[in-house]
PDB file of C-alpha atoms in Angstrom:
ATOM      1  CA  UNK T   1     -49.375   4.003   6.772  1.00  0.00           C
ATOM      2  CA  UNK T   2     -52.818   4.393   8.296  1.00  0.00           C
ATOM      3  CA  UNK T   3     -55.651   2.149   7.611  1.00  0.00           C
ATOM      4  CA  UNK T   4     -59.269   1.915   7.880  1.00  0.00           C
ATOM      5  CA  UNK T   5     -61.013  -1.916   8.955  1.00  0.00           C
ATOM      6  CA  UNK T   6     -64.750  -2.458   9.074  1.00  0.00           C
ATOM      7  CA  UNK T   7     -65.197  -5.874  10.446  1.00  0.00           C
ATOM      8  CA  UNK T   8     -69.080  -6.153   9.537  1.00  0.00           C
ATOM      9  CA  UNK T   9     -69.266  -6.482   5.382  1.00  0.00           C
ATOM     10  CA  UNK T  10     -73.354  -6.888   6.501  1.00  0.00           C
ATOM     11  CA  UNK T  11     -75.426  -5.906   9.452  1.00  0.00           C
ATOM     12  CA  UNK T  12     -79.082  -6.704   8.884  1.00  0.00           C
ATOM     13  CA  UNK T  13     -81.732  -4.802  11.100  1.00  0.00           C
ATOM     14  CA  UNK T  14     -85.217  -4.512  11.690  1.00  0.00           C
ATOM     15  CA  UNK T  15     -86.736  -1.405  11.500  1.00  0.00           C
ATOM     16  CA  UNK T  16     -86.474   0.666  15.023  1.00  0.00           C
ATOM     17  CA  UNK T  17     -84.115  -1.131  16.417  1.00  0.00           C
ATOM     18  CA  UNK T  18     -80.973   0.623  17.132  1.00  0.00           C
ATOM     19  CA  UNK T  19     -77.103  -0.242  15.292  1.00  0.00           C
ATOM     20  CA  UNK T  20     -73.800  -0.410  15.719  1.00  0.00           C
ATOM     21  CA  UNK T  21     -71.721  -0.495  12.511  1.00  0.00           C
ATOM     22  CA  UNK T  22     -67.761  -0.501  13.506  1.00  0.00           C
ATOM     23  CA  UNK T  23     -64.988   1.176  12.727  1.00  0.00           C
ATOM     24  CA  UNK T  24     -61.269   1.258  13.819  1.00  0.00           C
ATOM     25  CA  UNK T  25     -58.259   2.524  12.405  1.00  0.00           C
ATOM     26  CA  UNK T  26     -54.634   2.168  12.743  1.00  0.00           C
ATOM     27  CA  UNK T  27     -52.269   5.437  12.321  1.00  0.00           C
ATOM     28  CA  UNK T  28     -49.071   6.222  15.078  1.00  0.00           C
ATOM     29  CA  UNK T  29     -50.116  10.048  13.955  1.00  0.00           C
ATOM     30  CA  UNK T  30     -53.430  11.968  14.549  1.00  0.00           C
ATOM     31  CA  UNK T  31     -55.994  11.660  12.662  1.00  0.00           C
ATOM     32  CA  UNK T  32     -59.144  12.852  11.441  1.00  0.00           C
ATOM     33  CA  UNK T  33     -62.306  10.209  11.086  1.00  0.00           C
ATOM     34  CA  UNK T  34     -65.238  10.377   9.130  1.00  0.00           C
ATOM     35  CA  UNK T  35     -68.207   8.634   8.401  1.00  0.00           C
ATOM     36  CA  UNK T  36     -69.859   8.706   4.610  1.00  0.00           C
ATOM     37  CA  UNK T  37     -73.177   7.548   3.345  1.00  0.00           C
ATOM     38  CA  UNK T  38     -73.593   5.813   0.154  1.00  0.00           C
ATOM     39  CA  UNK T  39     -77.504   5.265  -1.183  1.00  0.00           C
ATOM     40  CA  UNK T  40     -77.692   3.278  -4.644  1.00  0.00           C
ATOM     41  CA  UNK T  41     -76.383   4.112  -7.641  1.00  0.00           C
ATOM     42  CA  UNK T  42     -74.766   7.360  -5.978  1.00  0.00           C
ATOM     43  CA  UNK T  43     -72.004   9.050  -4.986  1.00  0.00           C
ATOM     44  CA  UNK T  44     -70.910   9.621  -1.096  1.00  0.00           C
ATOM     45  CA  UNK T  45     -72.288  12.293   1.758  1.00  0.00           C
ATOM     46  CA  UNK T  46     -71.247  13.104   4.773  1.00  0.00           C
ATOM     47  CA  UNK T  47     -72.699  11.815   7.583  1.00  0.00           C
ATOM     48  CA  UNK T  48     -70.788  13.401  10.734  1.00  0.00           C
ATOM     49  CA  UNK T  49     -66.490  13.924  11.001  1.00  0.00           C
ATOM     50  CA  UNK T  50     -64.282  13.820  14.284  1.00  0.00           C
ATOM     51  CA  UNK T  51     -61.798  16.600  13.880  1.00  0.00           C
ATOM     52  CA  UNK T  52     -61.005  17.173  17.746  1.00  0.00           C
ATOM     53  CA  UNK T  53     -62.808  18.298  21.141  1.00  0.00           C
ATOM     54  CA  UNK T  54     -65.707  16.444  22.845  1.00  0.00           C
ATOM     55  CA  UNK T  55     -65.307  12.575  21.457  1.00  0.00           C
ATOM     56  CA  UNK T  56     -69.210  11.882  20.853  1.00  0.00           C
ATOM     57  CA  UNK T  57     -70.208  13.298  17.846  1.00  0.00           C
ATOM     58  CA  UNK T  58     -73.484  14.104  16.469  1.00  0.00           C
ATOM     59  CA  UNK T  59     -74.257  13.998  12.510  1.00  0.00           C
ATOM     60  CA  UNK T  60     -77.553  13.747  10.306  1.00  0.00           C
ATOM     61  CA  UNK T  61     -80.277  11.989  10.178  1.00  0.00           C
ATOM     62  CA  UNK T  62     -79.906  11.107  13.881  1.00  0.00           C
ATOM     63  CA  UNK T  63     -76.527   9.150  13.700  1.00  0.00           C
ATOM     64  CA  UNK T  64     -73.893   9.816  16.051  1.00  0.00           C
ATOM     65  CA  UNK T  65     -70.383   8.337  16.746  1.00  0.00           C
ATOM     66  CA  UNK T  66     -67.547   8.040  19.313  1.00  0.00           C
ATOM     67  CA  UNK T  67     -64.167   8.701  19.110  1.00  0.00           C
ATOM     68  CA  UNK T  68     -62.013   6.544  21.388  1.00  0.00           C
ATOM     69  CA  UNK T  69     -58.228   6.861  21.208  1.00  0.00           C
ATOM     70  CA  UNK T  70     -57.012   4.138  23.319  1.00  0.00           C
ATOM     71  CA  UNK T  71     -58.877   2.019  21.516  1.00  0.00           C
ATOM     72  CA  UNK T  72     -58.767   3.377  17.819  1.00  0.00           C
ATOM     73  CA  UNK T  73     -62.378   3.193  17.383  1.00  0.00           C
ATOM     74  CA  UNK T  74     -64.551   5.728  15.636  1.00  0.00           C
ATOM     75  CA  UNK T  75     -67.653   3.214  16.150  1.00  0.00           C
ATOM     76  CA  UNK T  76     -71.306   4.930  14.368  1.00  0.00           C
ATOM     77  CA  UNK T  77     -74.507   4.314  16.404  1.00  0.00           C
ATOM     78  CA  UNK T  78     -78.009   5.220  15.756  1.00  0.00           C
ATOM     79  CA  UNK T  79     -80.570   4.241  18.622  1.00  0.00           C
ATOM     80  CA  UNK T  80     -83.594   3.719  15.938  1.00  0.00           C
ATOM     81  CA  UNK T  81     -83.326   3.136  12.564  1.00  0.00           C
ATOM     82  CA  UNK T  82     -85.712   3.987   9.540  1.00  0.00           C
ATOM     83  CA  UNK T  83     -86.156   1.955   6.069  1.00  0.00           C
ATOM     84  CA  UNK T  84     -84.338   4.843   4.626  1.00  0.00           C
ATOM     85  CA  UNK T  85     -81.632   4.291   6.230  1.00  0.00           C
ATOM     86  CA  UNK T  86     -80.627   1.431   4.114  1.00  0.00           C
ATOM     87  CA  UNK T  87     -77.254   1.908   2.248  1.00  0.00           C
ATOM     88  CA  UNK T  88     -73.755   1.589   2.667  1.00  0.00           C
ATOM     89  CA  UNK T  89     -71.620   3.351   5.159  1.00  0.00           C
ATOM     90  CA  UNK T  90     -68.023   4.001   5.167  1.00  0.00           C
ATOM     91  CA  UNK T  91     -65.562   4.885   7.676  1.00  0.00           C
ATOM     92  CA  UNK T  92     -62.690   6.938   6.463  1.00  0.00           C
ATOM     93  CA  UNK T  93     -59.344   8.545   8.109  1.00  0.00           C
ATOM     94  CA  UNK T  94     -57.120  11.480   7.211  1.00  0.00           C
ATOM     95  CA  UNK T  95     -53.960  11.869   8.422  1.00  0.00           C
ATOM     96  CA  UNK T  96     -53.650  15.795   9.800  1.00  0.00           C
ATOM     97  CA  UNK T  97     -52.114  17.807   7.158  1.00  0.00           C
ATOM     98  CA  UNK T  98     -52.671  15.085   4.557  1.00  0.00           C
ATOM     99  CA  UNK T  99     -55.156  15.777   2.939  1.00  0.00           C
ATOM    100  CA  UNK T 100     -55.869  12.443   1.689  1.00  0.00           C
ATOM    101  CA  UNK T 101     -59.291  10.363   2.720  1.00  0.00           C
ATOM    102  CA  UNK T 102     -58.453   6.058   3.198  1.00  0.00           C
ATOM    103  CA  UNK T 103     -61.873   4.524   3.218  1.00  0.00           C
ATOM    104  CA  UNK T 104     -62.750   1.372   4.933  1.00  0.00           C
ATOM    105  CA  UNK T 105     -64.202  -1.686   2.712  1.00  0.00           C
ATOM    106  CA  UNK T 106     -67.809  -0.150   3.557  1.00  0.00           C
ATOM    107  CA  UNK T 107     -70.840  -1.798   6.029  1.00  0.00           C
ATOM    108  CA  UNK T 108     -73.880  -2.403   4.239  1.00  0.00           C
ATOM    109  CA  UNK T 109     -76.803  -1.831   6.450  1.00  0.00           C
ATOM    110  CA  UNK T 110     -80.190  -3.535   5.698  1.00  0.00           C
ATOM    111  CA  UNK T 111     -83.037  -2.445   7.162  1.00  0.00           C
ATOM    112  CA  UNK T 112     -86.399  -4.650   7.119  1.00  0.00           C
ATOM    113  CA  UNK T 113     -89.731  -3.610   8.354  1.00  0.00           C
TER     114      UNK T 113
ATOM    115  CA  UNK K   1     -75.936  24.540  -7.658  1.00  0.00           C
ATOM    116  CA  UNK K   2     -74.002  21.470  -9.520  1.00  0.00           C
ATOM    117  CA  UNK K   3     -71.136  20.790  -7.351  1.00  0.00           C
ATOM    118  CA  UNK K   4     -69.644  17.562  -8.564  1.00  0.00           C
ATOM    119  CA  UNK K   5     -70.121  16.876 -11.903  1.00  0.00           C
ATOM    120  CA  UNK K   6     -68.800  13.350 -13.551  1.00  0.00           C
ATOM    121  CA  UNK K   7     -69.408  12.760 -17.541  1.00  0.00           C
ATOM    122  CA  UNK K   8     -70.356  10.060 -19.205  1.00  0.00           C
ATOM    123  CA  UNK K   9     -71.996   7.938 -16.605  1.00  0.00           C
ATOM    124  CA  UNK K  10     -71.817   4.775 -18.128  1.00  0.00           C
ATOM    125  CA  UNK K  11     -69.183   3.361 -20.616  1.00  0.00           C
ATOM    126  CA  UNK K  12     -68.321   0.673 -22.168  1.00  0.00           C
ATOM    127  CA  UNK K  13     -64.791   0.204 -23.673  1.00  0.00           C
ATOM    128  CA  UNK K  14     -63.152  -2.277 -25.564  1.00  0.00           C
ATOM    129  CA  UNK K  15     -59.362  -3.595 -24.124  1.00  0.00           C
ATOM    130  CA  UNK K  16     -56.934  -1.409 -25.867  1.00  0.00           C
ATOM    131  CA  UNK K  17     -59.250   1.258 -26.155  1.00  0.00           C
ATOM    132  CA  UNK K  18     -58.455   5.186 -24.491  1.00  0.00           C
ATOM    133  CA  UNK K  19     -60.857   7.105 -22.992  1.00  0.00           C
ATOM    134  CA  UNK K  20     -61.296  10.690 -20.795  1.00  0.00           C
ATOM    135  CA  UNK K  21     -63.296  10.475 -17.376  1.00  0.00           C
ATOM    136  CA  UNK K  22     -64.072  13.948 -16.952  1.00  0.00           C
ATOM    137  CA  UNK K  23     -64.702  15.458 -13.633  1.00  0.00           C
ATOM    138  CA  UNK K  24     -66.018  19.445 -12.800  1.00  0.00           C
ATOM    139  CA  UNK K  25     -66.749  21.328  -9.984  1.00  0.00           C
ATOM    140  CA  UNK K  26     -68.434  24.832  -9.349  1.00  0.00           C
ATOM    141  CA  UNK K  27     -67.174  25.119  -5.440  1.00  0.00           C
ATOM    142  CA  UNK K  28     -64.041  26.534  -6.293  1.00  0.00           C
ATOM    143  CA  UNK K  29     -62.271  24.279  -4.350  1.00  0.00           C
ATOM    144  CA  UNK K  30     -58.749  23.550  -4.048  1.00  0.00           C
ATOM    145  CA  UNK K  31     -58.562  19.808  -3.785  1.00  0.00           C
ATOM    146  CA  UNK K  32     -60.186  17.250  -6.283  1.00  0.00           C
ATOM    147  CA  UNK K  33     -59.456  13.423  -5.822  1.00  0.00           C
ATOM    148  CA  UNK K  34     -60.247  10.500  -8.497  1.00  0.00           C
ATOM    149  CA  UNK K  35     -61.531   7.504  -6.500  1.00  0.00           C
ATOM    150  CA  UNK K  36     -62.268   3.870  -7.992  1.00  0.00           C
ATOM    151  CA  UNK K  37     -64.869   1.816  -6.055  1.00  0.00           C
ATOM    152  CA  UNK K  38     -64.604  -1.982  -6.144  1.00  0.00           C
ATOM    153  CA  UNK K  39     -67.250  -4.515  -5.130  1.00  0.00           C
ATOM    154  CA  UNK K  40     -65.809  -5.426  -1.015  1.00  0.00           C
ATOM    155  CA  UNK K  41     -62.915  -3.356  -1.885  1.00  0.00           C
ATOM    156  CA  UNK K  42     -64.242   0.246  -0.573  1.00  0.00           C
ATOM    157  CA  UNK K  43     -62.527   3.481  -2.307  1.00  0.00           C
ATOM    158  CA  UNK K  44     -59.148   3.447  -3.501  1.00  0.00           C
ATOM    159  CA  UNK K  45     -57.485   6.857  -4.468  1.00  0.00           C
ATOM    160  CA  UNK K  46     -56.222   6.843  -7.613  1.00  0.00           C
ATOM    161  CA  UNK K  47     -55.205  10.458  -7.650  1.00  0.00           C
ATOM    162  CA  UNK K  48     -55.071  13.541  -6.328  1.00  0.00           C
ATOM    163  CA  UNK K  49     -54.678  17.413  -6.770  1.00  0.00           C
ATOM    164  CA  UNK K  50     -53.979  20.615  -4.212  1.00  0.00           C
ATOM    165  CA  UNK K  51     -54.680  23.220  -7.178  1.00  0.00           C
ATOM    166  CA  UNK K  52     -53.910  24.090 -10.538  1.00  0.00           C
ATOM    167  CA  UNK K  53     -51.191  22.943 -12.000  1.00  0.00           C
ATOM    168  CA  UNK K  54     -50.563  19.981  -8.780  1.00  0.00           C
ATOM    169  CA  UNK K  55     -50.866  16.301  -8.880  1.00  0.00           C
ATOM    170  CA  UNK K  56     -50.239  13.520  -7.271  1.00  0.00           C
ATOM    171  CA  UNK K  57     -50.402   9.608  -7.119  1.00  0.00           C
ATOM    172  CA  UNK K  58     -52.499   8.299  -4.553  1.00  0.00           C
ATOM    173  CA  UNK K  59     -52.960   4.075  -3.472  1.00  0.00           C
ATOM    174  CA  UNK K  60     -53.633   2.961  -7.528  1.00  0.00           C
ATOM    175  CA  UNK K  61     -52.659   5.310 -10.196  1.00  0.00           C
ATOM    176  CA  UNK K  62     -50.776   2.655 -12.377  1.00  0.00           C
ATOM    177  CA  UNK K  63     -52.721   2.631 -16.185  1.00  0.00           C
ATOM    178  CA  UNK K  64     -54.204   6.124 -15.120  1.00  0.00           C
ATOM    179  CA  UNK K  65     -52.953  10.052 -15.702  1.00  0.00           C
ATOM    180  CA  UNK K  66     -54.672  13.300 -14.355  1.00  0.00           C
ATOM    181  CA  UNK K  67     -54.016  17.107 -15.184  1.00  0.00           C
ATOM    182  CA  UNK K  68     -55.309  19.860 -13.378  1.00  0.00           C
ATOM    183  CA  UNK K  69     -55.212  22.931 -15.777  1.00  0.00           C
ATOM    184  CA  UNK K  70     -57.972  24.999 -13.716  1.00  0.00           C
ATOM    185  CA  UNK K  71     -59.904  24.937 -10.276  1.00  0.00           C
ATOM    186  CA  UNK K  72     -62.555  23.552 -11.542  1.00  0.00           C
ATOM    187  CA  UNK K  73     -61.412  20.504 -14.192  1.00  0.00           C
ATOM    188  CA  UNK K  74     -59.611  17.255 -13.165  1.00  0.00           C
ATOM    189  CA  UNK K  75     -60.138  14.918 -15.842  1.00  0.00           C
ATOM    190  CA  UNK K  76     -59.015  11.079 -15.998  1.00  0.00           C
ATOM    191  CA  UNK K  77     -57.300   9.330 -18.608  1.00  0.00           C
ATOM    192  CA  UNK K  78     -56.970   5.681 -19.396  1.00  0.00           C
ATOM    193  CA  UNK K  79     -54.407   5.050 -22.554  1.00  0.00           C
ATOM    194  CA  UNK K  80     -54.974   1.469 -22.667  1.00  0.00           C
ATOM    195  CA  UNK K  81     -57.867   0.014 -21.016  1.00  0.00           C
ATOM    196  CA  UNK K  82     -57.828  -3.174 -19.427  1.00  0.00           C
ATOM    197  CA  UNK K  83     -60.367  -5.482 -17.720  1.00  0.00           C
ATOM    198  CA  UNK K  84     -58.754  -4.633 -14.335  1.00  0.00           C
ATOM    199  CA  UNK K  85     -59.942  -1.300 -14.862  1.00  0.00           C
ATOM    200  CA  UNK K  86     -63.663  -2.402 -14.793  1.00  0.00           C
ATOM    201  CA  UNK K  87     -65.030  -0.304 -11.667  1.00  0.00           C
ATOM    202  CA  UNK K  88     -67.281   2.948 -10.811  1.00  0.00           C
ATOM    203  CA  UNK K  89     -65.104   6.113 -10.642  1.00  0.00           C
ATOM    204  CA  UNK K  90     -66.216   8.795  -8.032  1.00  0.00           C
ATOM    205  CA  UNK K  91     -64.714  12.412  -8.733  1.00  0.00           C
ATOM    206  CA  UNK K  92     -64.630  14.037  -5.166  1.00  0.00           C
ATOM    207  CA  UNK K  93     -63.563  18.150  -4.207  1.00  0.00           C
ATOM    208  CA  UNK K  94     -62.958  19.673  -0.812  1.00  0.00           C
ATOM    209  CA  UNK K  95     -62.053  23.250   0.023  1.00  0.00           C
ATOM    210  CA  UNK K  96     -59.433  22.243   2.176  1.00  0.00           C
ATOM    211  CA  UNK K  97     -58.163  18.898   4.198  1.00  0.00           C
ATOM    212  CA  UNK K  98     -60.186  18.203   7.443  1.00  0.00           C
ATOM    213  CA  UNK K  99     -63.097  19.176   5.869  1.00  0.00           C
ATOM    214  CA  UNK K 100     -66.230  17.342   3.847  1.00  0.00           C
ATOM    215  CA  UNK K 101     -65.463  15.955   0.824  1.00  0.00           C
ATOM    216  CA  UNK K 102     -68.054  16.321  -2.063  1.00  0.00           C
ATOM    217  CA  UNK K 103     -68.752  13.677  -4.675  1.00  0.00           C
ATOM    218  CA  UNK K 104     -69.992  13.175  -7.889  1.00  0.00           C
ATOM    219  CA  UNK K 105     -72.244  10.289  -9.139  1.00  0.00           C
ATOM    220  CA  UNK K 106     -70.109   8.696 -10.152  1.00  0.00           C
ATOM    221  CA  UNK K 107     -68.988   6.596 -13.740  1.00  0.00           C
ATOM    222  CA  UNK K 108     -69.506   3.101 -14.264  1.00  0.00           C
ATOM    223  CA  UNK K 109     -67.056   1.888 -16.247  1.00  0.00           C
ATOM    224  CA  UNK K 110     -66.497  -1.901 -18.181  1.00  0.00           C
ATOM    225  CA  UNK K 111     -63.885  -3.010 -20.354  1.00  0.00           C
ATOM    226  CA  UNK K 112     -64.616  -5.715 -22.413  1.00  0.00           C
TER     227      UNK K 112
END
């Protein structure tokens, strides 16, 4: 069965300065990986997916990630981050043809001015 | 445009006590999912549907039953609520797999 392991329960920041909030996954099948925004008190949004093709992806609000397969990382990186950007984030994976998301335990991201 | 709707969002429910999560969604999408979100647990699927008329169990759906008469409804049904059942609910739909999942707000749920 796959699974979904975000090391970093925490990563505190200070505003501008870029993040790294990690993600790997373990499957012996492809996959498809996903990164989802939570803000408080609602529900999730896509921030940017990996389905196949070029392995850096780009999503919103200036976040990209990188898809590497030998090391079964789908790590999210953003080179300068806002107050806004405070929330949790969680990695997910779907097994092709599945159709079923497994999330990771979540990163909480703190930024302070 | 609604997408995900979730009612109530807040309950309270005494152990013993049966109650309807109820989820809707305006997208006409095939796939709807019940989540439950646990503090430094993440999201654990509880169930799942393809369409009308399909379910299935996902990582948690002991105490818990769907139905999925129409595309657009996927309510969830506790018969006996327990204190382990104490968690937010997220309703999410997708038009197909590989693609974005929408979600609700969500229901925060306590048994007592």
């Amino acid at each position: 069965a796959q699974s979904v392991t975000q090391l970093d329960s925490q990563v505190p920041v200070f505003e501008e300065a870029p993040v790294e909030l990690r993600c790997n996954y373990s499957s012996s099948v492809s996959v498809y990986l996903f990164w989802y925004v939570q803000y408080p008190n609602q529900g999730l949004q896509l921030l940017l997916k990996y389905l196949s093709g070029s392995t850096l992806v780009k999503g919103i609000n200036g976040f990209e990630a990188e898809f590497n397969k030998s090391q079964t990382s789908f790590h999210l990186r953003k080179p300068s981050v806002h107050i806004s950007d405070t929330a949790e984030y969680f990695c997910a994976v779907e097994v092709t043809g599945f159709q079923k998301l497994v999330f990771g335990t979540g990163t909480r991201l703190l930024v302070s001015p | 445009n609604a997408g995900v709707t979730q009612t109530p969002k807040f309950r309270i429910l005494k152990i013993g006590q049966s109650m309807t999560l109820q989820c809707t969604q305006d997208m006409n999408h095939n796939y709807m999912y019940w989540y439950r979100q646990d503090p430094g647990m993440g999201l654990k699927l509880i169930y799942y549907s393809v369409g009308a008329g399909i379910t299935d169990k996902g990582e948690v759906p002991n105490g818990y039953n769907v139905s999925r008469s129409t595309t657009e409804d996927f309510p969830l049904r506790l018969e006996l609520a327990a204190p382990s059942q104490t968690s937010v609910y997220f309703c999410a739909s997708s038009p197909a797999g590989n693609t974005e999942a929408f979600f609700g707000q969500g229901t925060r749920l306590t048994v007592v």
